[in-house]
JSON list of C-alpha atoms in Angstrom, two decimals:
[
{"chain": "U", "resi": 1, "resn": "UNK", "atom": "CA", "xyz": [-74.96, 21.68, -56.61]},
{"chain": "U", "resi": 2, "resn": "UNK", "atom": "CA", "xyz": [-72.06, 20.03, -58.35]},
{"chain": "U", "resi": 3, "resn": "UNK", "atom": "CA", "xyz": [-70.66, 17.07, -56.54]},
{"chain": "U", "resi": 4, "resn": "UNK", "atom": "CA", "xyz": [-68.82, 14.04, -57.80]},
{"chain": "U", "resi": 5, "resn": "UNK", "atom": "CA", "xyz": [-68.16, 12.37, -54.50]},
{"chain": "U", "resi": 6, "resn": "UNK", "atom": "CA", "xyz": [-64.64, 13.64, -54.24]},
{"chain": "U", "resi": 7, "resn": "UNK", "atom": "CA", "xyz": [-63.39, 13.01, -50.72]},
{"chain": "U", "resi": 8, "resn": "UNK", "atom": "CA", "xyz": [-61.96, 16.37, -49.84]},
{"chain": "U", "resi": 9, "resn": "UNK", "atom": "CA", "xyz": [-60.14, 17.41, -46.70]},
{"chain": "U", "resi": 10, "resn": "UNK", "atom": "CA", "xyz": [-62.47, 19.67, -44.81]},
{"chain": "U", "resi": 11, "resn": "UNK", "atom": "CA", "xyz": [-61.73, 22.73, -42.74]},
{"chain": "U", "resi": 12, "resn": "UNK", "atom": "CA", "xyz": [-64.49, 23.61, -40.34]},
{"chain": "U", "resi": 13, "resn": "UNK", "atom": "CA", "xyz": [-64.16, 27.15, -39.03]},
{"chain": "U", "resi": 14, "resn": "UNK", "atom": "CA", "xyz": [-66.22, 29.39, -36.80]},
{"chain": "U", "resi": 15, "resn": "UNK", "atom": "CA", "xyz": [-67.61, 32.51, -38.41]},
{"chain": "U", "resi": 16, "resn": "UNK", "atom": "CA", "xyz": [-65.28, 35.40, -37.72]},
{"chain": "U", "resi": 17, "resn": "UNK", "atom": "CA", "xyz": [-62.20, 33.25, -37.24]},
{"chain": "U", "resi": 18, "resn": "UNK", "atom": "CA", "xyz": [-59.34, 33.11, -39.71]},
{"chain": "U", "resi": 19, "resn": "UNK", "atom": "CA", "xyz": [-58.95, 30.21, -42.13]},
{"chain": "U", "resi": 20, "resn": "UNK", "atom": "CA", "xyz": [-55.74, 28.78, -43.50]},
{"chain": "U", "resi": 21, "resn": "UNK", "atom": "CA", "xyz": [-55.77, 26.45, -46.49]},
{"chain": "U", "resi": 22, "resn": "UNK", "atom": "CA", "xyz": [-52.60, 24.72, -47.56]},
{"chain": "U", "resi": 23, "resn": "UNK", "atom": "CA", "xyz": [-51.26, 23.44, -50.84]},
{"chain": "U", "resi": 24, "resn": "UNK", "atom": "CA", "xyz": [-48.04, 21.68, -51.76]},
{"chain": "U", "resi": 25, "resn": "UNK", "atom": "CA", "xyz": [-46.48, 21.56, -55.19]},
{"chain": "U", "resi": 26, "resn": "UNK", "atom": "CA", "xyz": [-43.70, 19.47, -56.62]},
{"chain": "U", "resi": 27, "resn": "UNK", "atom": "CA", "xyz": [-42.22, 21.35, -59.57]},
{"chain": "U", "resi": 28, "resn": "UNK", "atom": "CA", "xyz": [-39.32, 23.57, -58.56]},
{"chain": "U", "resi": 29, "resn": "UNK", "atom": "CA", "xyz": [-39.69, 25.43, -61.86]},
{"chain": "U", "resi": 30, "resn": "UNK", "atom": "CA", "xyz": [-43.24, 26.53, -61.07]},
{"chain": "U", "resi": 31, "resn": "UNK", "atom": "CA", "xyz": [-43.35, 30.29, -61.23]},
{"chain": "U", "resi": 32, "resn": "UNK", "atom": "CA", "xyz": [-46.97, 31.25, -60.84]},
{"chain": "U", "resi": 33, "resn": "UNK", "atom": "CA", "xyz": [-49.80, 30.03, -58.64]},
{"chain": "U", "resi": 34, "resn": "UNK", "atom": "CA", "xyz": [-53.49, 30.72, -58.47]},
{"chain": "U", "resi": 35, "resn": "UNK", "atom": "CA", "xyz": [-56.17, 30.13, -55.88]},
{"chain": "U", "resi": 36, "resn": "UNK", "atom": "CA", "xyz": [-59.68, 29.35, -57.04]},
{"chain": "U", "resi": 37, "resn": "UNK", "atom": "CA", "xyz": [-62.89, 29.17, -55.04]},
{"chain": "U", "resi": 38, "resn": "UNK", "atom": "CA", "xyz": [-65.71, 26.89, -56.10]},
{"chain": "U", "resi": 39, "resn": "UNK", "atom": "CA", "xyz": [-69.12, 27.35, -54.57]},
{"chain": "U", "resi": 40, "resn": "UNK", "atom": "CA", "xyz": [-71.84, 24.76, -54.91]},
{"chain": "U", "resi": 41, "resn": "UNK", "atom": "CA", "xyz": [-73.33, 24.75, -58.39]},
{"chain": "U", "resi": 42, "resn": "UNK", "atom": "CA", "xyz": [-70.70, 27.09, -59.80]},
{"chain": "U", "resi": 43, "resn": "UNK", "atom": "CA", "xyz": [-67.39, 26.78, -61.56]},
{"chain": "U", "resi": 44, "resn": "UNK", "atom": "CA", "xyz": [-64.04, 27.72, -60.04]},
{"chain": "U", "resi": 45, "resn": "UNK", "atom": "CA", "xyz": [-63.67, 31.46, -59.52]},
{"chain": "U", "resi": 46, "resn": "UNK", "atom": "CA", "xyz": [-60.32, 33.24, -59.45]},
{"chain": "U", "resi": 47, "resn": "UNK", "atom": "CA", "xyz": [-59.45, 34.62, -56.03]},
{"chain": "U", "resi": 48, "resn": "UNK", "atom": "CA", "xyz": [-55.82, 35.66, -56.05]},
{"chain": "U", "resi": 49, "resn": "UNK", "atom": "CA", "xyz": [-52.55, 34.80, -57.72]},
{"chain": "U", "resi": 50, "resn": "UNK", "atom": "CA", "xyz": [-48.88, 35.05, -56.84]},
{"chain": "U", "resi": 51, "resn": "UNK", "atom": "CA", "xyz": [-45.66, 34.93, -58.81]},
{"chain": "U", "resi": 52, "resn": "UNK", "atom": "CA", "xyz": [-42.62, 33.09, -57.57]},
{"chain": "U", "resi": 53, "resn": "UNK", "atom": "CA", "xyz": [-40.65, 36.31, -57.16]},
{"chain": "U", "resi": 54, "resn": "UNK", "atom": "CA", "xyz": [-42.94, 37.15, -54.26]},
{"chain": "U", "resi": 55, "resn": "UNK", "atom": "CA", "xyz": [-43.52, 35.39, -50.96]},
{"chain": "U", "resi": 56, "resn": "UNK", "atom": "CA", "xyz": [-46.69, 37.17, -49.98]},
{"chain": "U", "resi": 57, "resn": "UNK", "atom": "CA", "xyz": [-49.58, 38.85, -51.71]},
{"chain": "U", "resi": 58, "resn": "UNK", "atom": "CA", "xyz": [-52.64, 40.39, -50.15]},
{"chain": "U", "resi": 59, "resn": "UNK", "atom": "CA", "xyz": [-56.12, 40.89, -51.48]},
{"chain": "U", "resi": 60, "resn": "UNK", "atom": "CA", "xyz": [-59.35, 41.79, -49.84]},
{"chain": "U", "resi": 61, "resn": "UNK", "atom": "CA", "xyz": [-59.52, 39.60, -46.72]},
{"chain": "U", "resi": 62, "resn": "UNK", "atom": "CA", "xyz": [-57.25, 37.05, -48.40]},
{"chain": "U", "resi": 63, "resn": "UNK", "atom": "CA", "xyz": [-53.50, 36.59, -48.25]},
{"chain": "U", "resi": 64, "resn": "UNK", "atom": "CA", "xyz": [-51.44, 34.06, -50.14]},
{"chain": "U", "resi": 65, "resn": "UNK", "atom": "CA", "xyz": [-48.07, 32.99, -48.81]},
{"chain": "U", "resi": 66, "resn": "UNK", "atom": "CA", "xyz": [-45.50, 31.20, -50.91]},
{"chain": "U", "resi": 67, "resn": "UNK", "atom": "CA", "xyz": [-42.60, 29.24, -49.45]},
{"chain": "U", "resi": 68, "resn": "UNK", "atom": "CA", "xyz": [-40.43, 28.13, -52.34]},
{"chain": "U", "resi": 69, "resn": "UNK", "atom": "CA", "xyz": [-37.96, 26.36, -50.08]},
{"chain": "U", "resi": 70, "resn": "UNK", "atom": "CA", "xyz": [-40.49, 23.73, -49.08]},
{"chain": "U", "resi": 71, "resn": "UNK", "atom": "CA", "xyz": [-42.70, 24.15, -52.17]},
{"chain": "U", "resi": 72, "resn": "UNK", "atom": "CA", "xyz": [-45.73, 25.16, -50.18]},
{"chain": "U", "resi": 73, "resn": "UNK", "atom": "CA", "xyz": [-48.33, 27.84, -50.50]},
{"chain": "U", "resi": 74, "resn": "UNK", "atom": "CA", "xyz": [-51.23, 28.80, -48.32]},
{"chain": "U", "resi": 75, "resn": "UNK", "atom": "CA", "xyz": [-54.35, 30.89, -48.56]},
{"chain": "U", "resi": 76, "resn": "UNK", "atom": "CA", "xyz": [-55.42, 32.79, -45.49]},
{"chain": "U", "resi": 77, "resn": "UNK", "atom": "CA", "xyz": [-58.92, 34.14, -45.19]},
{"chain": "U", "resi": 78, "resn": "UNK", "atom": "CA", "xyz": [-59.44, 36.76, -42.51]},
{"chain": "U", "resi": 79, "resn": "UNK", "atom": "CA", "xyz": [-62.68, 36.96, -40.52]},
{"chain": "U", "resi": 80, "resn": "UNK", "atom": "CA", "xyz": [-64.26, 34.04, -42.35]},
{"chain": "U", "resi": 81, "resn": "UNK", "atom": "CA", "xyz": [-67.87, 34.61, -43.35]},
{"chain": "U", "resi": 82, "resn": "UNK", "atom": "CA", "xyz": [-70.66, 32.18, -44.32]},
{"chain": "U", "resi": 83, "resn": "UNK", "atom": "CA", "xyz": [-70.17, 33.20, -47.95]},
{"chain": "U", "resi": 84, "resn": "UNK", "atom": "CA", "xyz": [-66.65, 31.81, -47.78]},
{"chain": "U", "resi": 85, "resn": "UNK", "atom": "CA", "xyz": [-68.01, 28.26, -47.52]},
{"chain": "U", "resi": 86, "resn": "UNK", "atom": "CA", "xyz": [-66.74, 26.59, -50.68]},
{"chain": "U", "resi": 87, "resn": "UNK", "atom": "CA", "xyz": [-64.06, 24.31, -52.06]},
{"chain": "U", "resi": 88, "resn": "UNK", "atom": "CA", "xyz": [-60.72, 26.01, -52.54]},
{"chain": "U", "resi": 89, "resn": "UNK", "atom": "CA", "xyz": [-58.18, 24.87, -55.12]},
{"chain": "U", "resi": 90, "resn": "UNK", "atom": "CA", "xyz": [-54.63, 25.86, -55.75]},
{"chain": "U", "resi": 91, "resn": "UNK", "atom": "CA", "xyz": [-53.62, 25.67, -59.39]},
{"chain": "U", "resi": 92, "resn": "UNK", "atom": "CA", "xyz": [-50.58, 26.34, -61.50]},
{"chain": "U", "resi": 93, "resn": "UNK", "atom": "CA", "xyz": [-50.22, 26.92, -65.23]},
{"chain": "U", "resi": 94, "resn": "UNK", "atom": "CA", "xyz": [-47.86, 24.76, -67.16]},
{"chain": "U", "resi": 95, "resn": "UNK", "atom": "CA", "xyz": [-44.27, 25.99, -67.15]},
{"chain": "U", "resi": 96, "resn": "UNK", "atom": "CA", "xyz": [-43.89, 24.78, -70.71]},
{"chain": "U", "resi": 97, "resn": "UNK", "atom": "CA", "xyz": [-44.64, 27.66, -73.03]},
{"chain": "U", "resi": 98, "resn": "UNK", "atom": "CA", "xyz": [-45.98, 25.43, -75.77]},
{"chain": "U", "resi": 99, "resn": "UNK", "atom": "CA", "xyz": [-48.49, 23.97, -73.32]},
{"chain": "U", "resi": 100, "resn": "UNK", "atom": "CA", "xyz": [-50.46, 27.20, -73.37]},
{"chain": "U", "resi": 101, "resn": "UNK", "atom": "CA", "xyz": [-51.03, 27.79, -69.67]},
{"chain": "U", "resi": 102, "resn": "UNK", "atom": "CA", "xyz": [-53.13, 24.70, -69.05]},
{"chain": "U", "resi": 103, "resn": "UNK", "atom": "CA", "xyz": [-53.82, 24.46, -65.35]},
{"chain": "U", "resi": 104, "resn": "UNK", "atom": "CA", "xyz": [-52.88, 21.69, -62.99]},
{"chain": "U", "resi": 105, "resn": "UNK", "atom": "CA", "xyz": [-55.16, 21.67, -59.97]},
{"chain": "U", "resi": 106, "resn": "UNK", "atom": "CA", "xyz": [-54.63, 20.49, -56.45]},
{"chain": "U", "resi": 107, "resn": "UNK", "atom": "CA", "xyz": [-57.19, 18.19, -54.89]},
{"chain": "U", "resi": 108, "resn": "UNK", "atom": "CA", "xyz": [-59.06, 20.97, -53.13]},
{"chain": "U", "resi": 109, "resn": "UNK", "atom": "CA", "xyz": [-60.06, 21.76, -49.56]},
{"chain": "U", "resi": 110, "resn": "UNK", "atom": "CA", "xyz": [-63.64, 22.19, -48.44]},
{"chain": "U", "resi": 111, "resn": "UNK", "atom": "CA", "xyz": [-64.21, 25.08, -46.04]},
{"chain": "U", "resi": 112, "resn": "UNK", "atom": "CA", "xyz": [-67.33, 24.94, -43.89]},
{"chain": "U", "resi": 113, "resn": "UNK", "atom": "CA", "xyz": [-68.16, 28.06, -41.94]},
{"chain": "U", "resi": 114, "resn": "UNK", "atom": "CA", "xyz": [-70.15, 27.51, -38.77]},
{"chain": "U", "resi": 115, "resn": "UNK", "atom": "CA", "xyz": [-72.41, 30.37, -37.67]},
{"chain": "H", "resi": 1, "resn": "UNK", "atom": "CA", "xyz": [-70.55, 41.27, -69.74]},
{"chain": "H", "resi": 2, "resn": "UNK", "atom": "CA", "xyz": [-71.62, 37.61, -69.73]},
{"chain": "H", "resi": 3, "resn": "UNK", "atom": "CA", "xyz": [-69.25, 35.08, -68.26]},
{"chain": "H", "resi": 4, "resn": "UNK", "atom": "CA", "xyz": [-68.48, 31.64, -69.60]},
{"chain": "H", "resi": 5, "resn": "UNK", "atom": "CA", "xyz": [-71.70, 29.75, -70.14]},
{"chain": "H", "resi": 6, "resn": "UNK", "atom": "CA", "xyz": [-72.13, 26.02, -70.50]},
{"chain": "H", "resi": 7, "resn": "UNK", "atom": "CA", "xyz": [-75.05, 23.98, -71.68]},
{"chain": "H", "resi": 8, "resn": "UNK", "atom": "CA", "xyz": [-76.63, 21.78, -70.51]},
{"chain": "H", "resi": 9, "resn": "UNK", "atom": "CA", "xyz": [-76.05, 22.12, -66.80]},
{"chain": "H", "resi": 10, "resn": "UNK", "atom": "CA", "xyz": [-76.85, 18.44, -66.30]},
{"chain": "H", "resi": 11, "resn": "UNK", "atom": "CA", "xyz": [-77.13, 15.55, -68.71]},
{"chain": "H", "resi": 12, "resn": "UNK", "atom": "CA", "xyz": [-78.21, 12.01, -67.92]},
{"chain": "H", "resi": 13, "resn": "UNK", "atom": "CA", "xyz": [-77.66, 9.46, -70.66]},
{"chain": "H", "resi": 14, "resn": "UNK", "atom": "CA", "xyz": [-77.31, 5.72, -71.03]},
{"chain": "H", "resi": 15, "resn": "UNK", "atom": "CA", "xyz": [-74.09, 3.97, -71.79]},
{"chain": "H", "resi": 16, "resn": "UNK", "atom": "CA", "xyz": [-73.50, 3.89, -75.52]},
{"chain": "H", "resi": 17, "resn": "UNK", "atom": "CA", "xyz": [-75.40, 7.08, -76.25]},
{"chain": "H", "resi": 18, "resn": "UNK", "atom": "CA", "xyz": [-73.92, 10.30, -77.56]},
{"chain": "H", "resi": 19, "resn": "UNK", "atom": "CA", "xyz": [-73.82, 13.60, -75.70]},
{"chain": "H", "resi": 20, "resn": "UNK", "atom": "CA", "xyz": [-72.67, 17.00, -76.86]},
{"chain": "H", "resi": 21, "resn": "UNK", "atom": "CA", "xyz": [-71.66, 19.66, -74.41]},
{"chain": "H", "resi": 22, "resn": "UNK", "atom": "CA", "xyz": [-71.46, 23.29, -75.38]},
{"chain": "H", "resi": 23, "resn": "UNK", "atom": "CA", "xyz": [-69.35, 26.14, -74.09]},
{"chain": "H", "resi": 24, "resn": "UNK", "atom": "CA", "xyz": [-69.68, 29.83, -74.91]},
{"chain": "H", "resi": 25, "resn": "UNK", "atom": "CA", "xyz": [-66.54, 31.65, -73.78]},
{"chain": "H", "resi": 26, "resn": "UNK", "atom": "CA", "xyz": [-66.34, 35.26, -72.75]},
{"chain": "H", "resi": 27, "resn": "UNK", "atom": "CA", "xyz": [-66.64, 37.36, -75.87]},
{"chain": "H", "resi": 28, "resn": "UNK", "atom": "CA", "xyz": [-63.27, 38.14, -77.37]},
{"chain": "H", "resi": 29, "resn": "UNK", "atom": "CA", "xyz": [-61.37, 35.46, -75.51]},
{"chain": "H", "resi": 30, "resn": "UNK", "atom": "CA", "xyz": [-59.12, 33.55, -77.88]},
{"chain": "H", "resi": 31, "resn": "UNK", "atom": "CA", "xyz": [-58.20, 30.82, -75.43]},
{"chain": "H", "resi": 32, "resn": "UNK", "atom": "CA", "xyz": [-60.76, 28.16, -74.59]},
{"chain": "H", "resi": 33, "resn": "UNK", "atom": "CA", "xyz": [-60.04, 25.22, -72.33]},
{"chain": "H", "resi": 34, "resn": "UNK", "atom": "CA", "xyz": [-61.94, 22.08, -71.39]},
{"chain": "H", "resi": 35, "resn": "UNK", "atom": "CA", "xyz": [-61.39, 20.37, -68.05]},
{"chain": "H", "resi": 36, "resn": "UNK", "atom": "CA", "xyz": [-63.23, 17.63, -66.21]},
{"chain": "H", "resi": 37, "resn": "UNK", "atom": "CA", "xyz": [-63.52, 16.18, -62.77]},
{"chain": "H", "resi": 38, "resn": "UNK", "atom": "CA", "xyz": [-64.50, 12.55, -62.60]},
{"chain": "H", "resi": 39, "resn": "UNK", "atom": "CA", "xyz": [-65.49, 10.59, -59.51]},
{"chain": "H", "resi": 40, "resn": "UNK", "atom": "CA", "xyz": [-62.95, 10.88, -56.73]},
{"chain": "H", "resi": 41, "resn": "UNK", "atom": "CA", "xyz": [-60.39, 12.74, -58.82]},
{"chain": "H", "resi": 42, "resn": "UNK", "atom": "CA", "xyz": [-59.18, 16.29, -59.11]},
{"chain": "H", "resi": 43, "resn": "UNK", "atom": "CA", "xyz": [-59.94, 18.66, -61.98]},
{"chain": "H", "resi": 44, "resn": "UNK", "atom": "CA", "xyz": [-57.94, 17.58, -65.03]},
{"chain": "H", "resi": 45, "resn": "UNK", "atom": "CA", "xyz": [-57.12, 19.37, -68.25]},
{"chain": "H", "resi": 46, "resn": "UNK", "atom": "CA", "xyz": [-58.58, 17.99, -71.47]},
{"chain": "H", "resi": 47, "resn": "UNK", "atom": "CA", "xyz": [-57.67, 20.39, -74.24]},
{"chain": "H", "resi": 48, "resn": "UNK", "atom": "CA", "xyz": [-56.98, 23.96, -75.25]},
{"chain": "H", "resi": 49, "resn": "UNK", "atom": "CA", "xyz": [-58.09, 25.95, -78.27]},
{"chain": "H", "resi": 50, "resn": "UNK", "atom": "CA", "xyz": [-56.56, 29.15, -79.51]},
{"chain": "H", "resi": 51, "resn": "UNK", "atom": "CA", "xyz": [-59.28, 30.62, -81.65]},
{"chain": "H", "resi": 52, "resn": "UNK", "atom": "CA", "xyz": [-60.38, 27.70, -83.83]},
{"chain": "H", "resi": 53, "resn": "UNK", "atom": "CA", "xyz": [-57.14, 25.74, -83.59]},
{"chain": "H", "resi": 54, "resn": "UNK", "atom": "CA", "xyz": [-56.36, 22.97, -81.14]},
{"chain": "H", "resi": 55, "resn": "UNK", "atom": "CA", "xyz": [-53.26, 24.09, -79.29]},
{"chain": "H", "resi": 56, "resn": "UNK", "atom": "CA", "xyz": [-53.01, 21.14, -76.95]},
{"chain": "H", "resi": 57, "resn": "UNK", "atom": "CA", "xyz": [-55.23, 18.08, -76.75]},
{"chain": "H", "resi": 58, "resn": "UNK", "atom": "CA", "xyz": [-52.91, 16.00, -74.62]},
{"chain": "H", "resi": 59, "resn": "UNK", "atom": "CA", "xyz": [-55.54, 15.55, -71.91]},
{"chain": "H", "resi": 60, "resn": "UNK", "atom": "CA", "xyz": [-58.21, 13.99, -74.12]},
{"chain": "H", "resi": 61, "resn": "UNK", "atom": "CA", "xyz": [-58.73, 10.50, -72.69]},
{"chain": "H", "resi": 62, "resn": "UNK", "atom": "CA", "xyz": [-59.46, 8.62, -75.92]},
{"chain": "H", "resi": 63, "resn": "UNK", "atom": "CA", "xyz": [-60.96, 8.92, -79.37]},
{"chain": "H", "resi": 64, "resn": "UNK", "atom": "CA", "xyz": [-64.50, 8.81, -78.05]},
{"chain": "H", "resi": 65, "resn": "UNK", "atom": "CA", "xyz": [-64.06, 12.48, -77.22]},
{"chain": "H", "resi": 66, "resn": "UNK", "atom": "CA", "xyz": [-64.19, 15.09, -79.98]},
{"chain": "H", "resi": 67, "resn": "UNK", "atom": "CA", "xyz": [-63.91, 18.80, -79.41]},
{"chain": "H", "resi": 68, "resn": "UNK", "atom": "CA", "xyz": [-64.56, 21.49, -81.98]},
{"chain": "H", "resi": 69, "resn": "UNK", "atom": "CA", "xyz": [-64.48, 25.25, -82.09]},
{"chain": "H", "resi": 70, "resn": "UNK", "atom": "CA", "xyz": [-65.57, 26.18, -85.56]},
{"chain": "H", "resi": 71, "resn": "UNK", "atom": "CA", "xyz": [-65.25, 29.90, -86.20]},
{"chain": "H", "resi": 72, "resn": "UNK", "atom": "CA", "xyz": [-63.30, 30.39, -83.02]},
{"chain": "H", "resi": 73, "resn": "UNK", "atom": "CA", "xyz": [-66.31, 31.28, -80.89]},
{"chain": "H", "resi": 74, "resn": "UNK", "atom": "CA", "xyz": [-68.24, 28.63, -79.01]},
{"chain": "H", "resi": 75, "resn": "UNK", "atom": "CA", "xyz": [-66.95, 25.10, -78.57]},
{"chain": "H", "resi": 76, "resn": "UNK", "atom": "CA", "xyz": [-68.57, 21.70, -78.38]},
{"chain": "H", "resi": 77, "resn": "UNK", "atom": "CA", "xyz": [-67.32, 18.55, -76.73]},
{"chain": "H", "resi": 78, "resn": "UNK", "atom": "CA", "xyz": [-68.92, 15.37, -77.99]},
{"chain": "H", "resi": 79, "resn": "UNK", "atom": "CA", "xyz": [-68.66, 12.02, -76.27]},
{"chain": "H", "resi": 80, "resn": "UNK", "atom": "CA", "xyz": [-69.55, 9.11, -78.52]},
{"chain": "H", "resi": 81, "resn": "UNK", "atom": "CA", "xyz": [-70.26, 6.49, -77.35]},
{"chain": "H", "resi": 82, "resn": "UNK", "atom": "CA", "xyz": [-70.43, 7.43, -73.69]},
{"chain": "H", "resi": 83, "resn": "UNK", "atom": "CA", "xyz": [-69.11, 5.01, -71.09]},
{"chain": "H", "resi": 84, "resn": "UNK", "atom": "CA", "xyz": [-69.81, 4.81, -67.37]},
{"chain": "H", "resi": 85, "resn": "UNK", "atom": "CA", "xyz": [-66.38, 6.21, -66.49]},
{"chain": "H", "resi": 86, "resn": "UNK", "atom": "CA", "xyz": [-67.14, 9.39, -68.41]},
{"chain": "H", "resi": 87, "resn": "UNK", "atom": "CA", "xyz": [-69.47, 10.52, -65.65]},
{"chain": "H", "resi": 88, "resn": "UNK", "atom": "CA", "xyz": [-68.29, 13.68, -63.96]},
{"chain": "H", "resi": 89, "resn": "UNK", "atom": "CA", "xyz": [-68.36, 17.42, -64.29]},
{"chain": "H", "resi": 90, "resn": "UNK", "atom": "CA", "xyz": [-67.01, 19.04, -67.43]},
{"chain": "H", "resi": 91, "resn": "UNK", "atom": "CA", "xyz": [-65.78, 22.58, -67.11]},
{"chain": "H", "resi": 92, "resn": "UNK", "atom": "CA", "xyz": [-64.98, 25.09, -69.77]},
{"chain": "H", "resi": 93, "resn": "UNK", "atom": "CA", "xyz": [-62.74, 28.10, -69.22]},
{"chain": "H", "resi": 94, "resn": "UNK", "atom": "CA", "xyz": [-61.65, 31.00, -71.35]},
{"chain": "H", "resi": 95, "resn": "UNK", "atom": "CA", "xyz": [-58.92, 33.59, -71.20]},
{"chain": "H", "resi": 96, "resn": "UNK", "atom": "CA", "xyz": [-57.38, 36.36, -73.20]},
{"chain": "H", "resi": 97, "resn": "UNK", "atom": "CA", "xyz": [-53.66, 36.87, -73.52]},
{"chain": "H", "resi": 98, "resn": "UNK", "atom": "CA", "xyz": [-52.64, 40.09, -71.84]},
{"chain": "H", "resi": 99, "resn": "UNK", "atom": "CA", "xyz": [-49.86, 42.12, -73.42]},
{"chain": "H", "resi": 100, "resn": "UNK", "atom": "CA", "xyz": [-46.63, 41.64, -71.54]},
{"chain": "H", "resi": 101, "resn": "UNK", "atom": "CA", "xyz": [-48.07, 38.95, -69.31]},
{"chain": "H", "resi": 102, "resn": "UNK", "atom": "CA", "xyz": [-46.77, 35.44, -69.55]},
{"chain": "H", "resi": 103, "resn": "UNK", "atom": "CA", "xyz": [-49.80, 34.02, -67.80]},
{"chain": "H", "resi": 104, "resn": "UNK", "atom": "CA", "xyz": [-53.48, 34.75, -68.12]},
{"chain": "H", "resi": 105, "resn": "UNK", "atom": "CA", "xyz": [-56.39, 34.24, -65.78]},
{"chain": "H", "resi": 106, "resn": "UNK", "atom": "CA", "xyz": [-58.85, 31.57, -66.83]},
{"chain": "H", "resi": 107, "resn": "UNK", "atom": "CA", "xyz": [-62.53, 32.19, -66.17]},
{"chain": "H", "resi": 108, "resn": "UNK", "atom": "CA", "xyz": [-64.64, 29.11, -65.66]},
{"chain": "H", "resi": 109, "resn": "UNK", "atom": "CA", "xyz": [-68.19, 28.22, -66.51]},
{"chain": "H", "resi": 110, "resn": "UNK", "atom": "CA", "xyz": [-70.48, 26.48, -64.03]},
{"chain": "H", "resi": 111, "resn": "UNK", "atom": "CA", "xyz": [-69.85, 23.13, -65.65]},
{"chain": "H", "resi": 112, "resn": "UNK", "atom": "CA", "xyz": [-71.96, 20.36, -67.11]},
{"chain": "H", "resi": 113, "resn": "UNK", "atom": "CA", "xyz": [-72.63, 17.41, -64.86]},
{"chain": "H", "resi": 114, "resn": "UNK", "atom": "CA", "xyz": [-72.67, 14.29, -67.00]},
{"chain": "H", "resi": 115, "resn": "UNK", "atom": "CA", "xyz": [-74.19, 11.12, -65.61]},
{"chain": "H", "resi": 116, "resn": "UNK", "atom": "CA", "xyz": [-73.80, 7.98, -67.71]},
{"chain": "H", "resi": 117, "resn": "UNK", "atom": "CA", "xyz": [-76.03, 5.15, -66.53]}
]
């Protein structure tokens, strides 16, 4: 699979437990955030997004929480399964309209699910 | 419907050679983006096409990189001449503007792993 030796923080979690992945951002004007999942040998896949007028959004087994006060967001995965093993990235589109939504990515967190 | 496809999946070349990467976006997507992740770094934006026009190429590292999207369909990214520091994974993404939405979801290809020796 794809690997470029990036030293990622790793979250090791027991199958069935909940996972929490954190991301910090610096731009107070950021108004939209996305979580991507990247499995080995694949490109980033969209999981869930959230707008800054919300502080929580739920999907299937995933919840994203946004704390604008401390510029922090998290992705919670309920009942983590082996198929959840991947690298997870938070990303935000540019707030500058002329910049055409180019994404800025966080460094990523590797989730390893132990059977 | 096919997703974003990239070719080749892996390319190994020697320093000084030329390599051309190809991206086929999802059919009908006007927006096409190139990103890359080089050793030890996070995924970084390279450039953005809207149809055949370059909207933003602020992330292109230098003039050894040339991206094209003739006809507004597939895109190529050529590196000439390749240097050791160009090694990494090059991702392509596409999206379509949704009416009334300020943001649009980008769908990524599997990437091309480029190794420059």
